[in-house]
């Protein structure tokens, strides 16, 4: 339906050129993933929403400077950022990707304060490492904020007799076209309801993030009857997600929001509201035809509803509510639906006053065309609690809102805290937090993959694997976190599972970087580094802001001994996300190979500071310290690593190495004996023990251990080394170069 | 010195990167090396030796011995040389006696291996290791493969592909030995 919408809109703009019309056209283009078109038509516009849409198109086209200038004109530093919370969020992202961390943090915080349910802003703050505790963000204060917004909406809607045009109409109306447009514009509502934009009043996100259609912008709700005003309950969900995600991602909402959907007993209410609203509109249409139009235009003028207008909602059927133009409701079925619903419900419970008004609508029921019904259908399914229901007495809605809001906030608090902790790599705490979630939320793809990630960071690969597998069962279509899953399988050397995962991911979504990362990991496990590199490069091409793909490219370059490109890749990863400790670690490894020991120690230390719980990083830091001859510190670090993770044998081995180099042979042997219990089939243990015995001149034992080492099939290089050692058993050690033995 | 015939064929192994018989811990070393030949017929030059295409071949065009020189930027450990030659296709152009030399440069090459092929039809593996375990690898700047004579006393020679293998780097730098068990390998890197 987008093509239809775009065509009609272009005719509209030709007929009545104005910024509001351009805005509508731009939103059509954005919906259809043609951000370059939107970019060109919106260049130079001044209206707030236009600027927001323009910034959005620039952002999608990667023209961050222009996007920033649109949202924050350089000369008017005090100008308000258009589109409230969503605008701040977009600005925050721009700052993040242009490396201005403080500004980014400031704007994300602003977005959160304007709309406490803007989860994506909180997520970004966590990634930047600057998030406050979830309890303070998703707190009572936030709840009050949400309530206030609802109140505001209600009042404003009440006062403004929102014409029947309902918001759907509003955009149309606002176009200032009375006749043709609305009707045809209705067609345009290919708009996805979800893309509701926020008007610049800001927040009012009653719908927590749900892509939900809801969107009736609040000022539409009001109908001539005061009681009805309440559609506002369903204020447009935060646009932020939508803003960035346009198009296909919208579908992702379903997946993303699932963990967060809060079941609200209140839900049924608002839906019904919609139904009524439709009727109301109809009524008001009749009753207030002129004033309505004026009003709608006025309303449209004040704040454009959306970028991705919710208007779409109504349009589902493309009917206009202004049936008079077309001479007949198209959505008769819709109408009847609404009618029946109307009858069926027990409004009374929700809104005691409603009953009184019913009779007014009766005659309108017949011609109800209001589109709303179709969107309502969606709204019904997607609605979330927050929606304040009832308009009637403000008091009623207030408490409902409060109840809904606090439930959502409670949930977000747990999720937010968990996410924040896992970004700070306090993984055990994060896991403990996630456990507090109700079962139905815990068993969703998003949460389970966060759990998997937390285990991964703690180097507990078995648990991570099981968590990720559960996540796959819960949402097999979701690719979030699957790149980490593939890495886990890589570490566990499960090549069957890994190739199966990669195949599945590719068949689910060929255009997602995670699928190619998994494929690349698969090849890398089979030591085919060139193909693995190609796959990772594909992932980078698909999304150049996906830091992990860059890091994996780096790993492959290093495996191919192309250190320069490896360093470049790691640096690109760090540019995107400076807290990506894998990239710091990778750089440390490169410098270690190149024997630039200070650099390597510096980088390992940075990685360690970001993730102080990984025993692997600790053991590498220890190795680097050892190369710098700071053996005491090295040993301390190894001890810490040993304590951090009992299952990791490496720090013990490294400790033995260090002890050998300081000639503490007994200590080293003791450690190695311990290790033998742990990993009895590891040839390098015996080889090292053999070497120690040789140094201590205990030739029989040395011979024995070398023999054992050889039995365990070490690599060809090692075979050569060990055999050579055996030959030279009775010859004093020559100076061997570091590499060889 | 001249050992008796090296493996008679092995049918062509799988295409692509995989030589089934090459161990996992070996990798192709000569990608960044400089390759040159003593002489060639136009259209059948040195590129055909490295193009992974068994249909194209290098054809020499001068006096014997015909040589292929491989020069590395730094000293590398080499373990295995593999040639693809086919008597059925090339008949009198098929190499018969091959000598492999190594050294720092053209001035001090020394023969390290000599083999005689008898009607080979496929990949021929020439190991560079000596009998002493200390000599598993040849550590050198340059390798030269010399074709001393051909089957049926042909003058010029055809070689279709040449690959040179050496050991892989230890995935963990600065370790004395490589790890073999899963427990160790799982924890050995941060990916």
GROMACS .gro file of C-alpha atoms in nm, chain A residues 379-574:
model
  196
  379UNK     CA    1  -0.481  -0.174   1.894
  380UNK     CA    2  -0.664  -0.439   2.067
  381UNK     CA    3  -0.400  -0.685   2.008
  382UNK     CA    4  -0.112  -0.465   2.070
  383UNK     CA    5  -0.231  -0.244   2.328
  384UNK     CA    6  -0.055  -0.218   2.637
  385UNK     CA    7  -0.143  -0.134   2.959
  386UNK     CA    8  -0.028   0.197   3.009
  387UNK     CA    9  -0.319   0.313   2.819
  388UNK     CA   10  -0.521   0.513   3.042
  389UNK     CA   11  -0.855   0.420   2.997
  390UNK     CA   12  -1.126   0.614   3.066
  391UNK     CA   13  -1.184   0.946   3.022
  392UNK     CA   14  -1.463   0.998   3.232
  393UNK     CA   15  -1.374   1.130   3.557
  394UNK     CA   16  -1.019   1.217   3.551
  395UNK     CA   17  -0.970   1.052   3.877
  396UNK     CA   18  -1.052   0.717   3.742
  397UNK     CA   19  -0.808   0.739   3.466
  398UNK     CA   20  -0.547   0.872   3.692
  399UNK     CA   21  -0.541   0.575   3.913
  400UNK     CA   22  -0.557   0.333   3.629
  401UNK     CA   23  -0.270   0.504   3.467
  402UNK     CA   24  -0.076   0.492   3.782
  403UNK     CA   25  -0.140   0.127   3.827
  404UNK     CA   26  -0.048   0.045   3.473
  405UNK     CA   27   0.254   0.264   3.481
  406UNK     CA   28   0.391   0.120   3.795
  407UNK     CA   29   0.357  -0.232   3.671
  408UNK     CA   30   0.546  -0.152   3.360
  409UNK     CA   31   0.804   0.038   3.547
  410UNK     CA   32   0.850  -0.246   3.785
  411UNK     CA   33   0.924  -0.476   3.498
  412UNK     CA   34   1.151  -0.231   3.327
  413UNK     CA   35   1.336  -0.180   3.647
  414UNK     CA   36   1.437  -0.542   3.666
  415UNK     CA   37   1.523  -0.565   3.302
  416UNK     CA   38   1.707  -0.238   3.307
  417UNK     CA   39   1.911  -0.329   3.609
  418UNK     CA   40   1.998  -0.663   3.458
  419UNK     CA   41   2.107  -0.506   3.135
  420UNK     CA   42   2.307  -0.238   3.306
  421UNK     CA   43   2.490  -0.490   3.519
  422UNK     CA   44   2.570  -0.710   3.226
  423UNK     CA   45   2.710  -0.412   3.036
  424UNK     CA   46   2.932  -0.342   3.333
  425UNK     CA   47   3.030  -0.706   3.317
  426UNK     CA   48   2.906  -0.774   3.666
  427UNK     CA   49   2.767  -1.086   3.527
  428UNK     CA   50   2.676  -1.277   3.836
  429UNK     CA   51   2.477  -0.981   3.964
  430UNK     CA   52   2.306  -0.948   3.630
  431UNK     CA   53   2.208  -1.312   3.640
  432UNK     CA   54   2.070  -1.275   3.988
  433UNK     CA   55   1.866  -0.980   3.871
  434UNK     CA   56   1.721  -1.157   3.572
  435UNK     CA   57   1.612  -1.446   3.788
  436UNK     CA   58   1.377  -1.209   3.962
  437UNK     CA   59   1.168  -1.174   3.651
  438UNK     CA   60   0.837  -1.355   3.635
  439UNK     CA   61   0.866  -1.681   3.451
  440UNK     CA   62   0.677  -1.575   3.148
  441UNK     CA   63   0.918  -1.292   3.090
  442UNK     CA   64   1.224  -1.490   3.170
  443UNK     CA   65   1.140  -1.750   2.913
  444UNK     CA   66   1.154  -1.516   2.621
  445UNK     CA   67   1.419  -1.484   2.356
  446UNK     CA   68   1.558  -1.150   2.464
  447UNK     CA   69   1.600  -1.231   2.829
  448UNK     CA   70   1.741  -1.575   2.767
  449UNK     CA   71   1.997  -1.444   2.525
  450UNK     CA   72   2.101  -1.179   2.776
  451UNK     CA   73   2.143  -1.457   3.027
  452UNK     CA   74   2.349  -1.647   2.773
  453UNK     CA   75   2.566  -1.342   2.717
  454UNK     CA   76   2.623  -1.303   3.087
  455UNK     CA   77   2.743  -1.661   3.116
  456UNK     CA   78   2.962  -1.610   2.814
  457UNK     CA   79   3.132  -1.313   2.972
  458UNK     CA   80   3.195  -1.519   3.280
  459UNK     CA   81   3.359  -1.779   3.058
  460UNK     CA   82   3.102  -2.040   3.156
  461UNK     CA   83   3.044  -2.171   2.810
  462UNK     CA   84   2.830  -2.471   2.892
  463UNK     CA   85   2.570  -2.267   3.072
  464UNK     CA   86   2.581  -2.006   2.803
  465UNK     CA   87   2.515  -2.268   2.544
  466UNK     CA   88   2.213  -2.400   2.727
  467UNK     CA   89   2.072  -2.052   2.780
  468UNK     CA   90   2.113  -1.969   2.415
  469UNK     CA   91   1.954  -2.294   2.308
  470UNK     CA   92   1.653  -2.213   2.520
  471UNK     CA   93   1.643  -1.871   2.364
  472UNK     CA   94   1.635  -2.031   2.021
  473UNK     CA   95   1.346  -2.246   2.128
  474UNK     CA   96   1.160  -1.951   2.265
  475UNK     CA   97   1.206  -1.729   1.964
  476UNK     CA   98   1.359  -1.907   1.671
  477UNK     CA   99   1.321  -1.604   1.449
  478UNK     CA  100   1.520  -1.372   1.665
  479UNK     CA  101   1.882  -1.316   1.579
  480UNK     CA  102   1.969  -1.107   1.877
  481UNK     CA  103   2.271  -1.244   2.054
  482UNK     CA  104   2.316  -1.534   1.814
  483UNK     CA  105   2.658  -1.412   1.714
  484UNK     CA  106   2.767  -1.468   2.073
  485UNK     CA  107   2.604  -1.808   2.063
  486UNK     CA  108   2.814  -1.900   1.765
  487UNK     CA  109   3.125  -1.789   1.949
  488UNK     CA  110   3.029  -2.004   2.244
  489UNK     CA  111   2.997  -2.303   2.017
  490UNK     CA  112   3.331  -2.213   1.863
  491UNK     CA  113   3.493  -2.220   2.203
  492UNK     CA  114   3.334  -2.551   2.284
  493UNK     CA  115   3.450  -2.682   1.948
  494UNK     CA  116   3.105  -2.808   1.865
  495UNK     CA  117   3.134  -2.795   1.492
  496UNK     CA  118   2.812  -2.982   1.417
  497UNK     CA  119   2.602  -2.756   1.629
  498UNK     CA  120   2.778  -2.452   1.500
  499UNK     CA  121   2.723  -2.534   1.137
  500UNK     CA  122   2.360  -2.615   1.208
  501UNK     CA  123   2.316  -2.283   1.381
  502UNK     CA  124   2.481  -2.097   1.099
  503UNK     CA  125   2.262  -2.265   0.838
  504UNK     CA  126   1.950  -2.187   1.033
  505UNK     CA  127   2.042  -1.827   1.084
  506UNK     CA  128   2.121  -1.773   0.721
  507UNK     CA  129   1.793  -1.920   0.617
  508UNK     CA  130   1.611  -1.703   0.869
  509UNK     CA  131   1.766  -1.379   0.761
  510UNK     CA  132   2.035  -1.347   0.500
  511UNK     CA  133   2.073  -0.982   0.563
  512UNK     CA  134   2.156  -0.991   0.928
  513UNK     CA  135   2.518  -0.954   1.030
  514UNK     CA  136   2.474  -1.212   1.304
  515UNK     CA  137   2.407  -1.489   1.053
  516UNK     CA  138   2.728  -1.421   0.868
  517UNK     CA  139   2.920  -1.399   1.191
  518UNK     CA  140   2.799  -1.745   1.278
  519UNK     CA  141   2.895  -1.875   0.934
  520UNK     CA  142   3.236  -1.720   0.966
  521UNK     CA  143   3.289  -1.878   1.306
  522UNK     CA  144   3.203  -2.210   1.151
  523UNK     CA  145   3.477  -2.180   0.890
  524UNK     CA  146   3.720  -2.045   1.139
  525UNK     CA  147   3.670  -2.349   1.357
  526UNK     CA  148   3.774  -2.559   1.061
  527UNK     CA  149   4.077  -2.342   1.024
  528UNK     CA  150   3.965  -2.204   0.690
  529UNK     CA  151   4.054  -1.852   0.779
  530UNK     CA  152   4.019  -1.698   0.437
  531UNK     CA  153   3.659  -1.799   0.394
  532UNK     CA  154   3.587  -1.704   0.752
  533UNK     CA  155   3.729  -1.362   0.682
  534UNK     CA  156   3.510  -1.322   0.377
  535UNK     CA  157   3.203  -1.404   0.582
  536UNK     CA  158   3.293  -1.158   0.850
  537UNK     CA  159   3.353  -0.892   0.592
  538UNK     CA  160   3.008  -0.955   0.459
  539UNK     CA  161   2.870  -0.904   0.804
  540UNK     CA  162   3.054  -0.575   0.823
  541UNK     CA  163   2.912  -0.468   0.491
  542UNK     CA  164   2.562  -0.544   0.606
  543UNK     CA  165   2.594  -0.332   0.913
  544UNK     CA  166   2.904  -0.129   0.956
  545UNK     CA  167   2.800  -0.034   1.307
  546UNK     CA  168   2.811  -0.390   1.432
  547UNK     CA  169   3.124  -0.386   1.641
  548UNK     CA  170   3.162  -0.759   1.690
  549UNK     CA  171   3.186  -0.825   1.318
  550UNK     CA  172   3.487  -0.597   1.303
  551UNK     CA  173   3.650  -0.774   1.593
  552UNK     CA  174   3.600  -1.111   1.433
  553UNK     CA  175   3.754  -0.982   1.110
  554UNK     CA  176   4.048  -0.876   1.320
  555UNK     CA  177   4.086  -1.224   1.466
  556UNK     CA  178   4.091  -1.376   1.121
  557UNK     CA  179   4.347  -1.132   0.990
  558UNK     CA  180   4.571  -1.218   1.280
  559UNK     CA  181   4.527  -1.588   1.215
  560UNK     CA  182   4.640  -1.518   0.861
  561UNK     CA  183   4.928  -1.321   1.005
  562UNK     CA  184   4.813  -0.998   0.845
  563UNK     CA  185   4.873  -0.791   1.153
  564UNK     CA  186   4.826  -0.455   0.998
  565UNK     CA  187   4.475  -0.524   0.879
  566UNK     CA  188   4.404  -0.698   1.203
  567UNK     CA  189   4.493  -0.387   1.398
  568UNK     CA  190   4.279  -0.179   1.166
  569UNK     CA  191   3.981  -0.399   1.219
  570UNK     CA  192   4.018  -0.396   1.594
  571UNK     CA  193   4.045  -0.022   1.589
  572UNK     CA  194   3.726   0.010   1.385
  573UNK     CA  195   3.548  -0.207   1.635
  574UNK     CA  196   3.670   0.015   1.914
   0.00000   0.00000   0.00000
